[in-house]
Short mmCIF file of C-alpha atoms and ligand atoms in Angstrom, two decimals:
data_model
loop_
_atom_site.label_atom_id
_atom_site.label_comp_id
_atom_site.label_asym_id
_atom_site.label_seq_id
_atom_site.Cartn_x
_atom_site.Cartn_y
_atom_site.Cartn_z
CA MET A 1 19.33 -13.57 51.52
CA SER A 2 18.92 -11.46 48.62
CA ASP A 3 16.64 -14.39 47.05
CA PHE A 4 14.32 -13.66 50.30
CA PHE A 5 13.99 -10.08 49.43
CA LYS A 6 13.52 -10.76 45.75
CA LYS A 7 10.58 -13.05 46.61
CA GLN A 8 9.37 -10.60 49.15
CA ALA A 9 9.64 -7.38 46.98
CA LEU A 10 5.74 -6.99 46.73
CA LEU A 11 5.44 -7.47 50.43
CA PHE A 12 8.08 -4.66 51.35
CA GLY A 13 6.55 -2.37 48.54
CA ILE A 14 3.15 -3.07 50.48
CA ILE A 15 4.68 -2.40 53.84
CA ALA A 16 6.28 0.99 52.68
CA GLY A 17 3.09 2.01 51.10
CA ALA A 18 1.27 1.17 54.40
CA ILE A 19 3.87 3.21 56.51
CA ILE A 20 3.83 6.03 54.04
CA GLY A 21 0.10 6.08 53.79
CA ALA A 22 -0.19 6.39 57.53
CA GLY A 23 2.49 9.03 57.87
CA ALA A 24 0.79 11.00 55.10
CA GLY A 25 -2.42 10.84 56.83
CA ILE A 26 -1.37 11.80 60.11
CA PHE A 27 0.87 14.70 58.66
CA PHE A 28 -0.97 15.91 55.56
CA PRO A 29 -4.62 14.92 55.97
CA ASP A 30 -5.84 17.60 53.30
CA PHE A 31 -3.47 16.16 50.74
CA SER A 32 -4.13 12.30 51.81
CA ILE A 33 -7.93 12.81 51.38
CA LYS A 34 -7.27 13.42 47.76
CA MET A 35 -5.69 10.00 47.41
CA LYS A 36 -9.25 8.65 47.87
CA ILE A 37 -9.66 7.81 44.12
CA LEU A 38 -6.18 5.76 43.92
CA GLY A 39 -7.76 3.42 47.13
CA ASP A 40 -11.31 3.16 45.50
CA LEU A 41 -9.77 1.82 42.28
CA PHE A 42 -7.81 -0.79 44.09
CA LEU A 43 -10.56 -1.56 46.19
CA ASN A 44 -13.02 -1.89 43.26
CA ALA A 45 -10.69 -4.12 41.50
CA LEU A 46 -10.37 -6.50 44.47
CA LYS A 47 -14.35 -6.71 44.93
CA MET A 48 -14.76 -7.15 41.35
CA MET A 49 -12.91 -10.38 41.80
CA VAL A 50 -14.49 -11.66 44.78
CA ILE A 51 -17.63 -13.37 43.49
CA PRO A 52 -15.84 -14.91 40.50
CA ILE A 53 -13.21 -16.43 42.77
CA ILE A 54 -15.94 -17.78 45.18
CA VAL A 55 -17.56 -19.50 42.35
CA VAL A 56 -14.94 -20.87 40.27
CA SER A 57 -12.58 -21.80 43.19
CA MET A 58 -15.47 -23.49 45.07
CA ILE A 59 -16.91 -25.52 42.13
CA SER A 60 -13.26 -26.55 41.04
CA GLY A 61 -12.22 -27.47 44.61
CA ILE A 62 -15.49 -29.47 45.16
CA THR A 63 -15.02 -31.24 41.74
CA ASN A 64 -11.57 -32.24 42.50
CA LEU A 65 -12.56 -33.72 45.96
CA GLN A 66 -14.42 -36.53 44.28
CA GLY A 67 -17.09 -37.73 46.50
CA THR A 68 -19.43 -36.44 49.10
CA LYS A 69 -17.53 -38.46 51.74
CA ARG A 70 -14.50 -36.30 51.14
CA LEU A 71 -16.33 -33.22 51.30
CA GLY A 72 -18.03 -34.39 54.24
CA LYS A 73 -14.61 -34.74 56.17
CA LEU A 74 -13.47 -31.58 54.79
CA GLY A 75 -16.04 -29.74 55.93
CA LEU A 76 -16.33 -31.29 59.33
CA ARG A 77 -12.37 -30.66 59.81
CA THR A 78 -13.16 -26.89 58.60
CA LEU A 79 -16.08 -26.51 60.88
CA VAL A 80 -14.18 -27.98 64.02
CA TYR A 81 -11.28 -25.50 63.34
CA TYR A 82 -13.59 -22.56 62.83
CA LEU A 83 -15.46 -23.16 66.18
CA SER A 84 -12.64 -24.12 68.20
CA THR A 85 -10.39 -21.16 67.24
CA THR A 86 -13.41 -18.68 67.37
CA GLY A 87 -14.38 -20.00 70.94
CA ILE A 88 -10.63 -19.65 71.81
CA ALA A 89 -10.41 -16.00 70.87
CA VAL A 90 -13.90 -15.06 72.42
CA ALA A 91 -12.52 -16.73 75.66
CA ILE A 92 -9.37 -14.95 75.60
CA GLY A 93 -11.20 -11.56 74.87
CA MET A 94 -13.53 -12.20 77.87
CA MET A 95 -10.65 -12.75 80.42
CA MET A 96 -8.63 -9.90 79.38
CA VAL A 97 -11.80 -7.36 79.52
CA LEU A 98 -12.80 -9.13 82.92
CA SER A 99 -9.24 -8.54 84.23
CA ILE A 100 -8.29 -5.18 82.78
CA LYS A 101 -11.88 -3.74 83.54
CA PRO A 102 -11.84 -1.10 80.79
CA GLY A 103 -15.32 0.25 81.26
CA LEU A 104 -15.13 1.03 84.95
CA GLY A 105 -15.80 4.58 85.53
CA PHE A 106 -16.14 5.28 81.76
CA PRO A 107 -17.91 8.34 81.08
CA LEU A 108 -21.27 7.33 79.68
CA SER A 109 -21.80 9.21 76.24
CA GLY A 110 -24.60 9.68 74.05
CA ALA A 111 -23.14 9.37 70.59
CA GLU A 112 -25.60 8.95 67.77
CA ILE A 113 -26.19 5.09 66.61
CA PRO A 114 -26.04 4.83 62.75
CA GLU A 115 -29.25 3.84 61.19
CA LYS A 116 -27.79 0.66 59.81
CA ILE A 117 -27.49 -0.54 63.60
CA SER A 118 -30.44 1.04 65.11
CA THR A 119 -32.71 -0.48 62.28
CA GLU A 120 -31.18 -3.94 62.54
CA THR A 121 -32.24 -4.40 66.04
CA SER A 122 -34.51 -7.31 64.91
CA TYR A 123 -31.30 -9.43 63.92
CA SER A 124 -31.69 -13.02 64.88
CA VAL A 125 -30.19 -16.52 64.44
CA VAL A 126 -33.25 -17.42 62.42
CA ASP A 127 -32.61 -14.60 59.96
CA MET A 128 -28.92 -15.84 59.59
CA ILE A 129 -30.18 -19.46 58.70
CA GLU A 130 -32.76 -18.13 56.33
CA SER A 131 -30.24 -15.99 54.49
CA LEU A 132 -28.32 -19.41 53.49
CA ILE A 133 -30.51 -19.60 50.46
CA HIS A 134 -31.21 -16.88 48.07
CA PRO A 135 -33.93 -17.24 45.48
CA ASN A 136 -32.08 -15.12 43.02
CA LEU A 137 -28.35 -15.71 42.72
CA PHE A 138 -27.60 -12.73 40.42
CA GLN A 139 -29.40 -10.56 43.15
CA ALA A 140 -27.09 -12.24 45.80
CA ALA A 141 -24.07 -11.77 43.70
CA ALA A 142 -24.83 -8.03 43.00
CA GLU A 143 -25.42 -7.31 46.66
CA MET A 144 -22.14 -9.45 47.84
CA LYS A 145 -24.38 -11.82 49.80
CA ILE A 146 -21.74 -14.43 49.78
CA LEU A 147 -23.28 -17.48 51.81
CA PRO A 148 -25.72 -18.47 49.40
CA ILE A 149 -23.48 -18.08 46.49
CA ILE A 150 -21.14 -20.56 48.33
CA ILE A 151 -23.90 -22.77 48.98
CA ALA A 152 -25.08 -22.69 45.39
CA SER A 153 -21.26 -23.38 44.13
CA ILE A 154 -21.10 -26.32 46.38
CA LEU A 155 -24.24 -27.80 45.08
CA PHE A 156 -23.12 -27.14 41.75
CA GLY A 157 -19.96 -28.90 42.02
CA LEU A 158 -21.55 -31.83 43.59
CA ALA A 159 -23.69 -32.18 40.81
CA LEU A 160 -21.21 -32.00 38.28
CA ASN A 161 -19.32 -34.81 39.99
CA ALA A 162 -22.67 -36.70 40.29
CA ILE A 163 -23.15 -36.56 36.12
CA GLY A 164 -19.87 -38.37 35.67
CA GLU A 165 -18.74 -38.23 32.30
CA LYS A 166 -20.89 -35.42 31.06
CA GLY A 167 -19.80 -33.02 33.74
CA GLU A 168 -15.86 -33.35 32.35
CA THR A 169 -16.21 -30.76 30.13
CA ALA A 170 -17.43 -28.09 32.49
CA ILE A 171 -15.14 -29.49 35.11
CA SER A 172 -12.27 -28.55 32.99
CA PHE A 173 -13.86 -25.14 32.17
CA PHE A 174 -13.92 -24.46 35.78
CA ALA A 175 -10.39 -25.44 36.32
CA SER A 176 -8.91 -23.08 33.45
CA LEU A 177 -11.11 -20.31 34.54
CA ASN A 178 -9.92 -20.88 38.03
CA ASP A 179 -6.13 -20.33 36.70
CA ALA A 180 -7.31 -17.14 34.57
CA VAL A 181 -8.84 -15.58 37.68
CA MET A 182 -5.79 -16.41 39.87
CA LYS A 183 -3.66 -14.74 37.11
CA LEU A 184 -5.84 -11.57 36.89
CA VAL A 185 -5.49 -11.17 40.94
CA ARG A 186 -1.83 -11.42 40.54
CA TRP A 187 -2.03 -8.38 38.15
CA ILE A 188 -4.10 -6.34 40.57
CA MET A 189 -1.63 -7.39 43.45
CA PHE A 190 1.07 -5.26 41.69
CA PHE A 191 -1.00 -2.11 42.42
CA ALA A 192 -1.20 -3.22 46.03
CA PRO A 193 1.50 -0.98 47.32
CA ILE A 194 -0.09 2.29 45.97
CA GLY A 195 -3.61 1.11 46.70
CA ILE A 196 -2.89 0.24 50.20
CA PHE A 197 -1.06 3.52 50.52
CA ALA A 198 -3.96 5.58 49.41
CA LEU A 199 -6.43 3.48 51.32
CA ILE A 200 -4.76 3.91 54.80
CA ALA A 201 -3.80 7.82 53.92
CA TYR A 202 -7.41 8.52 53.24
CA ARG A 203 -8.61 6.85 56.65
CA PHE A 204 -6.25 8.47 58.60
CA GLY A 205 -6.64 11.87 56.65
CA ILE A 206 -10.43 12.03 57.05
CA THR A 207 -9.95 11.43 61.06
CA GLY A 208 -8.30 14.66 60.86
CA GLY A 209 -4.70 13.85 61.01
CA GLY A 210 -2.27 12.85 63.89
CA ASN A 211 -3.83 14.85 67.00
CA ALA A 212 -7.23 13.54 66.16
CA VAL A 213 -6.01 9.82 65.80
CA VAL A 214 -3.79 10.28 69.24
CA ASN A 215 -6.81 11.86 71.08
CA LEU A 216 -9.15 9.04 69.77
CA ILE A 217 -6.95 6.30 71.09
CA ARG A 218 -6.44 8.36 74.17
CA SER A 219 -10.00 8.91 75.12
CA LEU A 220 -10.90 5.06 74.73
CA GLY A 221 -7.32 4.17 75.88
CA LYS A 222 -7.83 1.21 78.33
CA TYR A 223 -10.54 -0.26 76.25
CA PHE A 224 -8.22 0.34 72.95
CA ILE A 225 -5.40 -1.51 74.65
CA THR A 226 -7.62 -4.45 76.08
CA VAL A 227 -8.87 -5.06 72.36
CA VAL A 228 -5.56 -4.80 70.82
CA SER A 229 -3.75 -7.09 73.45
CA ALA A 230 -6.37 -9.63 72.99
CA LEU A 231 -5.91 -9.79 69.41
CA THR A 232 -2.41 -9.94 69.64
CA ILE A 233 -2.45 -12.83 72.19
CA HIS A 234 -4.79 -14.74 70.01
CA SER A 235 -2.66 -14.32 66.79
CA VAL A 236 0.85 -14.27 68.03
CA ILE A 237 0.51 -17.10 70.36
CA ILE A 238 -2.76 -19.34 69.96
CA LEU A 239 -2.90 -19.27 66.40
CA ALA A 240 0.93 -19.36 65.92
CA MET A 241 1.03 -22.46 67.96
CA ILE A 242 -2.13 -24.06 66.22
CA LEU A 243 0.06 -23.34 62.94
CA LEU A 244 3.09 -24.99 64.35
CA PHE A 245 1.86 -28.03 66.07
CA PHE A 246 -1.31 -28.93 63.94
CA GLY A 247 -0.28 -27.43 60.58
CA LYS A 248 3.60 -28.34 60.91
CA ARG A 249 4.45 -24.97 59.80
CA ASN A 250 7.03 -22.38 60.75
CA PRO A 251 4.87 -19.36 61.85
CA ILE A 252 7.09 -16.65 61.14
CA ASN A 253 7.69 -17.81 57.59
CA TYR A 254 4.16 -18.26 56.86
CA PHE A 255 3.50 -14.76 58.46
CA PHE A 256 5.65 -13.39 55.52
CA THR A 257 3.99 -15.69 53.01
CA VAL A 258 0.55 -14.22 53.84
CA GLY A 259 1.75 -10.72 55.03
CA LYS A 260 0.32 -9.07 51.64
CA ALA A 261 -3.12 -10.50 52.62
CA LEU A 262 -2.82 -9.24 56.28
CA LEU A 263 -1.92 -5.78 55.28
CA THR A 264 -4.65 -5.45 52.65
CA ALA A 265 -6.99 -6.74 55.31
CA PHE A 266 -5.94 -3.91 57.61
CA ALA A 267 -6.22 -1.18 54.61
CA THR A 268 -9.72 -2.47 53.41
CA ALA A 269 -11.39 -3.78 56.81
CA SER A 270 -12.73 -6.48 54.88
CA SER A 271 -12.12 -9.98 54.96
CA SER A 272 -14.33 -10.57 51.75
CA ALA A 273 -12.38 -7.78 49.64
CA THR A 274 -9.40 -9.29 50.94
CA LEU A 275 -10.42 -12.84 49.72
CA PRO A 276 -8.62 -12.96 46.32
CA ILE A 277 -5.18 -11.71 47.66
CA THR A 278 -5.46 -14.44 50.77
CA MET A 279 -6.43 -17.09 47.93
CA GLU A 280 -3.16 -15.97 46.03
CA CYS A 281 -0.99 -15.78 49.15
CA VAL A 282 -2.09 -19.11 50.79
CA SER A 283 -2.58 -21.30 47.54
CA GLU A 284 -0.09 -20.13 44.90
CA GLU A 285 2.54 -19.15 47.32
CA GLY A 286 2.05 -20.75 50.60
CA GLY A 287 1.53 -24.29 48.86
CA VAL A 288 -1.75 -25.16 50.31
CA SER A 289 -3.65 -27.43 47.93
CA LYS A 290 -6.38 -25.67 45.61
CA LYS A 291 -8.69 -28.40 46.86
CA THR A 292 -8.35 -27.00 50.48
CA SER A 293 -7.91 -23.59 49.94
CA GLY A 294 -10.90 -23.20 47.43
CA PHE A 295 -13.36 -24.52 50.25
CA VAL A 296 -11.82 -23.23 53.32
CA LEU A 297 -10.88 -19.56 52.37
CA PRO A 298 -14.24 -18.22 50.98
CA LEU A 299 -16.04 -20.22 53.90
CA GLY A 300 -13.55 -18.82 56.20
CA ALA A 301 -13.89 -15.07 54.56
CA THR A 302 -17.47 -15.14 55.48
CA ILE A 303 -17.93 -17.32 58.90
CA ASN A 304 -14.49 -17.66 60.61
CA MET A 305 -14.00 -14.38 62.45
CA ASP A 306 -11.88 -14.80 65.46
CA GLY A 307 -11.33 -11.30 65.76
CA THR A 308 -14.94 -10.07 65.35
CA ALA A 309 -16.27 -12.56 67.59
CA MET A 310 -13.81 -11.72 70.26
CA TYR A 311 -14.52 -8.08 69.77
CA GLU A 312 -18.33 -8.59 69.90
CA ALA A 313 -17.55 -10.15 73.53
CA VAL A 314 -15.17 -7.55 74.82
CA ALA A 315 -17.33 -4.72 73.53
CA ALA A 316 -20.44 -6.33 75.37
CA ILE A 317 -18.65 -6.62 78.49
CA PHE A 318 -16.91 -2.91 78.29
CA ILE A 319 -20.55 -1.54 77.83
CA ALA A 320 -22.04 -3.45 80.74
CA GLN A 321 -19.10 -2.34 82.79
CA SER A 322 -19.59 1.45 81.82
CA TYR A 323 -23.21 1.25 82.90
CA GLY A 324 -22.31 -0.61 85.99
CA ILE A 325 -24.35 -3.60 85.03
CA GLU A 326 -22.45 -6.69 86.55
CA LEU A 327 -22.43 -9.76 84.38
CA ALA A 328 -21.66 -12.75 85.73
CA GLY A 329 -22.25 -16.81 85.79
CA ALA A 330 -24.88 -17.76 82.81
CA LYS A 331 -24.92 -14.04 81.41
CA LEU A 332 -21.31 -14.56 80.71
CA LEU A 333 -21.79 -17.99 79.13
CA ILE A 334 -24.69 -16.46 77.01
CA VAL A 335 -22.12 -13.73 76.06
CA PHE A 336 -19.66 -16.51 75.03
CA PHE A 337 -22.16 -17.99 72.86
CA THR A 338 -23.84 -15.04 71.46
CA ALA A 339 -20.59 -13.23 70.41
CA THR A 340 -19.28 -16.65 68.59
CA ILE A 341 -22.46 -16.64 66.79
CA ALA A 342 -22.39 -12.91 65.99
CA GLY A 343 -19.07 -13.45 64.65
CA ILE A 344 -20.18 -16.08 62.32
CA GLY A 345 -22.96 -13.99 61.29
CA ALA A 346 -21.07 -10.86 60.56
CA ALA A 347 -20.44 -10.43 56.94
CA GLY A 348 -16.59 -9.80 55.80
CA ILE A 349 -17.31 -6.16 55.23
CA PRO A 350 -16.23 -2.95 56.99
CA GLU A 351 -17.96 -2.53 60.65
CA ALA A 352 -20.35 -5.48 59.91
CA GLY A 353 -19.37 -6.53 63.63
CA LEU A 354 -21.12 -3.56 64.84
CA VAL A 355 -24.51 -4.58 63.52
CA THR A 356 -24.28 -8.14 64.75
CA MET A 357 -23.43 -7.00 67.94
CA VAL A 358 -26.82 -5.80 68.60
CA LEU A 359 -27.54 -9.73 68.92
CA VAL A 360 -24.91 -9.98 71.95
CA LEU A 361 -26.33 -6.94 73.74
CA GLN A 362 -29.73 -7.90 73.63
CA SER A 363 -29.32 -11.43 74.77
CA VAL A 364 -28.06 -10.39 78.39
CA GLY A 365 -30.28 -7.21 78.29
CA LEU A 366 -27.65 -4.54 77.74
CA PRO A 367 -28.77 -1.24 76.21
CA VAL A 368 -28.00 -0.99 72.56
CA GLU A 369 -27.16 2.62 72.73
CA GLY A 370 -24.06 1.55 74.50
CA ILE A 371 -22.74 0.97 70.84
CA GLY A 372 -22.45 4.75 70.78
CA MET A 373 -19.55 4.85 72.95
CA ILE A 374 -17.17 2.65 70.89
CA LEU A 375 -18.23 4.11 67.69
CA ALA A 376 -15.70 6.64 67.25
CA ILE A 377 -12.80 4.15 67.48
CA ASP A 378 -14.46 1.20 65.56
CA TRP A 379 -13.01 2.28 62.33
CA LEU A 380 -9.40 1.71 63.59
CA LEU A 381 -10.28 -1.68 65.67
CA ASP A 382 -12.43 -2.80 62.72
CA ARG A 383 -8.88 -3.02 60.98
CA CYS A 384 -7.17 -4.74 63.58
CA ARG A 385 -9.86 -7.34 63.96
CA THR A 386 -10.25 -8.08 60.14
CA THR A 387 -6.40 -8.62 59.96
CA VAL A 388 -6.88 -11.15 62.74
CA ASN A 389 -9.99 -12.74 60.85
CA VAL A 390 -7.75 -13.11 57.71
CA TRP A 391 -4.69 -14.58 59.60
CA GLY A 392 -7.30 -17.09 61.21
CA ASP A 393 -8.49 -18.17 57.97
CA ALA A 394 -4.93 -18.39 56.47
CA VAL A 395 -3.97 -20.65 59.36
CA GLY A 396 -6.96 -22.68 59.04
CA ALA A 397 -6.43 -23.66 55.53
CA CYS A 398 -2.69 -24.66 56.26
CA VAL A 399 -3.77 -26.91 59.29
CA ILE A 400 -6.75 -28.17 57.46
CA ASP A 401 -4.68 -29.01 54.30
CA TYR A 402 -2.04 -30.90 56.35
CA TYR A 403 -4.87 -33.33 57.71
CA GLU A 404 -6.19 -33.67 54.32
CA SER A 405 -3.03 -34.53 52.76
CA ARG A 406 -2.34 -37.17 55.39
CA ASN A 407 -5.56 -38.33 54.26
CA GLU A 408 -4.65 -38.98 50.85
CA GLU A 409 -1.21 -40.76 51.50
N1 LIG B 501 -14.98 -6.07 58.95
C1 LIG B 501 -14.73 -7.20 59.50
C2 LIG B 501 -14.51 -8.18 58.24
O1 LIG B 501 -14.36 -7.98 57.12
C3 LIG B 501 -15.87 -7.64 60.01
C4 LIG B 501 -16.16 -6.91 61.39
O2 LIG B 501 -15.63 -7.11 62.46
O3 LIG B 501 -16.94 -6.00 61.35
O4 LIG B 501 -13.59 -9.31 58.56
#
């Protein structure tokens, strides 16, 4: 038992940091707001590692795979996992919101929609596809546009494989760079208890402390409960069963293994910023091969968003219910598909889901202004869905790795 506590000391430190942070934010909001700098330092350190970790782990993952056929198989498995779990998540969300009906009788309010959302109304699938290739990789990196970096890294890895012996030096260069980057992540992780404490304390603090948070939850009570219970069902039942039956892992043990990443996801509301810690937990501590995690996790942090896709569907139907607009038959099917696409298209950054939600609302003719009603609580629900997004990635890495390893035998 003591061995367990020793191994999980950092996790318990982070849990304590999160709880104390929430308590500080609720009871001492003024003090908590001053903690911002500590949270920012931690967050910046994580963000600093995102691009290096993607480039290095993708390239060394691909070069380890040796061959486009293996990559094709891994890619296919990854897509099947992403799409099926996201589809299940959206379906659960839709069933919950259609049966609880949190929007019925909900007072329409005219909250202002932030510019970033109202100016994005032209967001489309074509934009999404176009953004896959960026003409300037440095600019893409500077703007944290991750998909073009992933694609360029895959291509570069394939090219290194293709040139045979001449690529060996570069391949081993990236392999040792990978180890160094992971070492750095481990160092940063030691600051996680303080960083997570500060991030959570600040966020609860700027909301105005305990009463403000309680009032906020109360004002959107049924909606809040619908989203949180749908997210919980998906993570605790569906993903856990997938892990058990398809990944042959004990979900509770694995949950503890990736707990640090899940709490970081809650504290940062960003799958991308959490990526370095997800990598460390899944591959270094969870025993998932670097070949698989190097490919599945960076891609997952960008496109596999079960929580976000589910949220998009729940929010759209909630908005329709509040406006007294009935969505049925084909329209529900459209919500299902556009929510899945909007989840894939959302960046792994805070509140990105709100921007891509425009796509869902417009596809079934719902007023974009409806977003104004759920804006106030989005910071909190964003954290919950980001945690589910990261859990989905971590489970996926395990399941896909199980099949990959069977392939090798
Ligand atoms: N914040 C989420 C993430 O990073 C995206 C979203 O749902 O807004 O995973």
